[in-house]
C-alpha positions as a LaTeX table, in Angstrom:
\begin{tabular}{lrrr}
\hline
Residue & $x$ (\AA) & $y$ (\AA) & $z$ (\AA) \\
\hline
Unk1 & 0.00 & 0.00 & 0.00 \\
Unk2 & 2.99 & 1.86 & $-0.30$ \\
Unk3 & 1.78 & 4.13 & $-3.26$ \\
Unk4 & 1.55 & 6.70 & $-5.24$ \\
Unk5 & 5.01 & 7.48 & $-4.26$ \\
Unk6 & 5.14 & 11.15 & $-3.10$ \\
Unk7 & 7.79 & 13.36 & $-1.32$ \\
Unk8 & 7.04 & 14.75 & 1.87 \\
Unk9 & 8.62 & 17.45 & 4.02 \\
Unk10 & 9.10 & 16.75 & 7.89 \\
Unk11 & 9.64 & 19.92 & 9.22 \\
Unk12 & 10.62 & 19.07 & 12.86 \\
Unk13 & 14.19 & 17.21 & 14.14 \\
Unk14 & 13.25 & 14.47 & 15.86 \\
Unk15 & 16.39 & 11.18 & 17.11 \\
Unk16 & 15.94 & 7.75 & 16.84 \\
Unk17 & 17.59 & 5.10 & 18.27 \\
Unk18 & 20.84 & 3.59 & 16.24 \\
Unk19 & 18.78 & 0.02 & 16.78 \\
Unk20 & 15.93 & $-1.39$ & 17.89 \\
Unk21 & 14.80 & $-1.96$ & 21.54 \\
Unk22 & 16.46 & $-4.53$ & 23.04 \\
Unk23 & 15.03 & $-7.13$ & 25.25 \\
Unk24 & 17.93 & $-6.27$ & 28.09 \\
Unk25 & 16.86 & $-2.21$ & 27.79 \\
Unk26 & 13.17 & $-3.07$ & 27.58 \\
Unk27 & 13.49 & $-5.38$ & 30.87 \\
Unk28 & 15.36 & $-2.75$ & 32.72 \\
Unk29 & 12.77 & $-0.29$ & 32.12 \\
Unk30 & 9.48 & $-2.32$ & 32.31 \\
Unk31 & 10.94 & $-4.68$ & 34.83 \\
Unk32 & 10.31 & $-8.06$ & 32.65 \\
Unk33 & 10.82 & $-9.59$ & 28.71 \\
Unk34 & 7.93 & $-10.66$ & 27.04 \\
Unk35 & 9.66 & $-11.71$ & 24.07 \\
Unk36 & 9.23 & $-15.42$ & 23.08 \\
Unk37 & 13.14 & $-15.59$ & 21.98 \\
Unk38 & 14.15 & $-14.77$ & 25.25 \\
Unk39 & 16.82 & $-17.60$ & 24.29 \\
Unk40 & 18.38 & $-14.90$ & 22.14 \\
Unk41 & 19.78 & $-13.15$ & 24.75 \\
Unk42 & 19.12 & $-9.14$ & 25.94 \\
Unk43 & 20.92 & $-7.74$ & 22.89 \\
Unk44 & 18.10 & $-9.25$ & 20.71 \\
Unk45 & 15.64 & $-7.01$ & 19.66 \\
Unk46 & 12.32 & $-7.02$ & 22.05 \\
Unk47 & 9.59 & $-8.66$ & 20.01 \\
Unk48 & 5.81 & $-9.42$ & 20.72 \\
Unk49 & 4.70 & $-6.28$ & 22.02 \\
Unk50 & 1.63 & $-4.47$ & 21.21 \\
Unk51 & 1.51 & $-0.76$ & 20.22 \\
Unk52 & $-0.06$ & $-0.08$ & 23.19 \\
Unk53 & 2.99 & $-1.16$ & 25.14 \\
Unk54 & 5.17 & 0.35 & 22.73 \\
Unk55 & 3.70 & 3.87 & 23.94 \\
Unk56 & 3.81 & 2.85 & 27.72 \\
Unk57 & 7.23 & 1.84 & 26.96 \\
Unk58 & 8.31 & 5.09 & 25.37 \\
Unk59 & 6.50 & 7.00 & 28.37 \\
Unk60 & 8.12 & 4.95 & 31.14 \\
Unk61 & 11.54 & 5.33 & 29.28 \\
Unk62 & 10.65 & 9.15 & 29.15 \\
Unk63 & 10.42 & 9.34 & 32.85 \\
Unk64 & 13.21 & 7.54 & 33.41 \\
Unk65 & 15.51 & 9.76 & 31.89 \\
Unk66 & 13.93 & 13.16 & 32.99 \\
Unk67 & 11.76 & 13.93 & 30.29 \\
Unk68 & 7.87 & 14.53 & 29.82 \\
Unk69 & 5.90 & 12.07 & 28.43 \\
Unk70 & 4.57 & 12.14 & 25.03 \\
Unk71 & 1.61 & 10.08 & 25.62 \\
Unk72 & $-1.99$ & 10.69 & 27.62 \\
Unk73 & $-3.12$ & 7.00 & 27.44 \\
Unk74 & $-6.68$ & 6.16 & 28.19 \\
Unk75 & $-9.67$ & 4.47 & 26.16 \\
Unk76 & $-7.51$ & 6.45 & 22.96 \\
Unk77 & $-3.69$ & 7.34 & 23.10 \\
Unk78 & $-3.28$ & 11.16 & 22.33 \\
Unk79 & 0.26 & 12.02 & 21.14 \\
Unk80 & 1.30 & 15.97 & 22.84 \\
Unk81 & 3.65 & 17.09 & 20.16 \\
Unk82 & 5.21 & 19.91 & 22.26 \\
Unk83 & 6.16 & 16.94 & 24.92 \\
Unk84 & 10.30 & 16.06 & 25.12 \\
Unk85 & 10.32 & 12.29 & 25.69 \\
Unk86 & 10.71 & 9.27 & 23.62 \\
Unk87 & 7.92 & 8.70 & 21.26 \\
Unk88 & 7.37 & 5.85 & 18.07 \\
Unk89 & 8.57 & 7.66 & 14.86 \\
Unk90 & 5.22 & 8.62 & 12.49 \\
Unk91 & 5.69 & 6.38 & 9.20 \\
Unk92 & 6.95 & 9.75 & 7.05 \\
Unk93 & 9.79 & 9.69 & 10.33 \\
Unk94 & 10.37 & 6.13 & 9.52 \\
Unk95 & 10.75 & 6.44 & 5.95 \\
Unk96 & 13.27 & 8.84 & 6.08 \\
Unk97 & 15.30 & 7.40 & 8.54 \\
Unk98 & 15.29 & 3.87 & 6.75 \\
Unk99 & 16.43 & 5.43 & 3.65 \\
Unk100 & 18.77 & 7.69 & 4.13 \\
Unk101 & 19.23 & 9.25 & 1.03 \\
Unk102 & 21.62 & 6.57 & $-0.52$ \\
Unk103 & 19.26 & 4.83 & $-3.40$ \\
Unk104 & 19.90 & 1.49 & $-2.26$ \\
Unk105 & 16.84 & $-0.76$ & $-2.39$ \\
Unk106 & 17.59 & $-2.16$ & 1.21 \\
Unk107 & 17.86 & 0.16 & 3.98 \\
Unk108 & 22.06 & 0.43 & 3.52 \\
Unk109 & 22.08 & $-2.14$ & 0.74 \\
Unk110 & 21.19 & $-3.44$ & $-2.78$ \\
Unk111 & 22.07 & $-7.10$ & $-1.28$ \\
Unk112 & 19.52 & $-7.71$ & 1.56 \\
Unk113 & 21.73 & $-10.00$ & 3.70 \\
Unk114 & 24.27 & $-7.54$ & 3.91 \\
Unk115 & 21.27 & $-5.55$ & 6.27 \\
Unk116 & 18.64 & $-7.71$ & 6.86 \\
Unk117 & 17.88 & $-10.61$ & 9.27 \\
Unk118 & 15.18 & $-12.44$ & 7.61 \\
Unk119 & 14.10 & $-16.04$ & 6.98 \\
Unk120 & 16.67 & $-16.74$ & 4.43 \\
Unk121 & 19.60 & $-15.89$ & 6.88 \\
Unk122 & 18.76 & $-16.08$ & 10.22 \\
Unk123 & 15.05 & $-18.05$ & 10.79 \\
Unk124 & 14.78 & $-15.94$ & 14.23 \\
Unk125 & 15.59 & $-13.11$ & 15.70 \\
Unk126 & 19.44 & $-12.27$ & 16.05 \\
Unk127 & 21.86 & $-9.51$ & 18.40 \\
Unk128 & 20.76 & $-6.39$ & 17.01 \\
Unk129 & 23.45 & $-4.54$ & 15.13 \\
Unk130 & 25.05 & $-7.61$ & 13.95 \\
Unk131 & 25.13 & $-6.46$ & 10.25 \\
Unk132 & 25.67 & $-3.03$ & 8.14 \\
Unk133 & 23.90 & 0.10 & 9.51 \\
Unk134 & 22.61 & 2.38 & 6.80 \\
Unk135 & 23.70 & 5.35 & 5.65 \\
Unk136 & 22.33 & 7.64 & 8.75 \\
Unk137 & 24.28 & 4.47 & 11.24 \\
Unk138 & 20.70 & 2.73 & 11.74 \\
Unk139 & 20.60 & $-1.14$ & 12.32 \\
Unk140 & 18.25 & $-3.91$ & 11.46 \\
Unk141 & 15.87 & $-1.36$ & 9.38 \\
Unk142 & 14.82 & $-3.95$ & 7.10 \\
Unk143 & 15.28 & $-7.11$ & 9.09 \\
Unk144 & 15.02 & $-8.91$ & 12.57 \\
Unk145 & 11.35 & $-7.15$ & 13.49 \\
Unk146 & 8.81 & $-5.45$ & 12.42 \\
Unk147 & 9.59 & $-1.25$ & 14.20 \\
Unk148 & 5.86 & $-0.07$ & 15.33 \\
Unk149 & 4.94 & 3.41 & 13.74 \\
Unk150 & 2.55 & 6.05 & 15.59 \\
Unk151 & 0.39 & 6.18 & 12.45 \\
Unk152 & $-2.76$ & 4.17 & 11.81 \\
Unk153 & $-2.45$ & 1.85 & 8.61 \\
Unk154 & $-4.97$ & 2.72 & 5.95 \\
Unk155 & $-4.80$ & 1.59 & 2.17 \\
Unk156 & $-5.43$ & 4.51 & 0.80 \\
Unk157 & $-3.57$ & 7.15 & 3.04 \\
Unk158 & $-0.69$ & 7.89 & 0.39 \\
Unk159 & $-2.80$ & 9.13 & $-2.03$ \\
Unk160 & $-4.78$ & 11.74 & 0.10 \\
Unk161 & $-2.10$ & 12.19 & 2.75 \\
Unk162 & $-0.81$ & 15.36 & 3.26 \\
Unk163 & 3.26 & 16.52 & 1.55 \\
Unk164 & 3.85 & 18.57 & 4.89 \\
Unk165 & 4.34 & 16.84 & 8.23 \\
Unk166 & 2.50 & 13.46 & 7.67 \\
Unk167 & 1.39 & 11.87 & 10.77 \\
Unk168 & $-1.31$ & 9.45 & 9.03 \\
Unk169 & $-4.56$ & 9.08 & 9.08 \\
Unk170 & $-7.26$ & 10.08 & 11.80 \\
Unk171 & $-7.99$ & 6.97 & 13.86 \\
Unk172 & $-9.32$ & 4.89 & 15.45 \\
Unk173 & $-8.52$ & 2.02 & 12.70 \\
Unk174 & $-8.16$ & $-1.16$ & 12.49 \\
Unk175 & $-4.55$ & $-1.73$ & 13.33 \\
Unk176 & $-1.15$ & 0.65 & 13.39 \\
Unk177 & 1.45 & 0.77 & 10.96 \\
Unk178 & 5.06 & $-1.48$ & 11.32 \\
Unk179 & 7.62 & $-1.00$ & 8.73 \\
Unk180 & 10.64 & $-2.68$ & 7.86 \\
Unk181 & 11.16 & $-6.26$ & 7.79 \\
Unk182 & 11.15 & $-9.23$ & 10.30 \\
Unk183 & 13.33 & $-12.42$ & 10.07 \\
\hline
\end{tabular}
């Protein structure tokens, strides 16, 4: 559902983590590892997580470290832009970040197993950072699991979404969007 391809403009800095959320930092902060490869070890990436604990993660994080929290959470999540803690990265956020400007077809590659854990060359999840970053020094943006996006997943969203600051679709829908790849 990735089209019509379009280029957006995302006005505001924002940081994201160089990879994803491991099951050692996710443990520390939440005080336990839901992930069913706990066998991996804490430098695997955290996996089986809903959104919703995504944003409680990101808030609890936030606190953590000194910051406000980015989420009210409730019957509906509401996202308080002006807010300094850790939040998920809208899909336009994500996009950019995966690509980096370099062309290649993988996020840091043309080959995929030179960046991505996936079936083919690792059947699970694996250490995160274990292969090339991309361009911006992001790991594991097209393999080992799926990243959770703040953005509700609609079909048609690309063709009516906005160029300017894209943070997706009014919700609630039926699910959130998760980019990138998993093994």
């Amino acid at each position: 559902y990735e089209s019509p391809v379009h280029t957006v403009t995302i006005s505001n800095d924002f940081l994201v983590g160089i990879t994803e959320v491991t099951q050692g930092q996710w443990e520390a902060v939440m005080g336990s590892n839901p992930s069913t490869g706990i066998d991996c070890g804490a430098d695997c990436p955290v996996e089986t997580i809903s959104w919703n604990e995504a944003v409680e993660f990101a808030n609890a994080l936030s606190l953590l470290d000194g910051l406000e929290p980015v989420y009210s959470i409730g019957p509906e999540v509401g996202w308080d832009r002006t807010a300094t803690g850790y939040r998920l990265l809208t899909e336009a956020e994500w996009e950019f970040a995966a690509r980096a400007d370099d062309g290649t077809t993988y996020a840091g590659s043309d080959i995929a197993s030179e960046v991505a854990w996936m079936n083919d060359t690792a059947g699970s999840t694996q250490p995160v950072a274990g292969l090339m970053p991309n361009g911006h020094g992001l790991y594991d943006m097209s393999g080992n699991v799926f990243e959770l996006c703040w953005d509700w997943h609609s079909t048609d969203y690309y063709a009516e979404s906005p160029a300017f600051n894209p943070i997706g679709p009014d919700g609630p829908l039926v699910d959130h969007v998760s980019r990138g790849g998993a093994y």
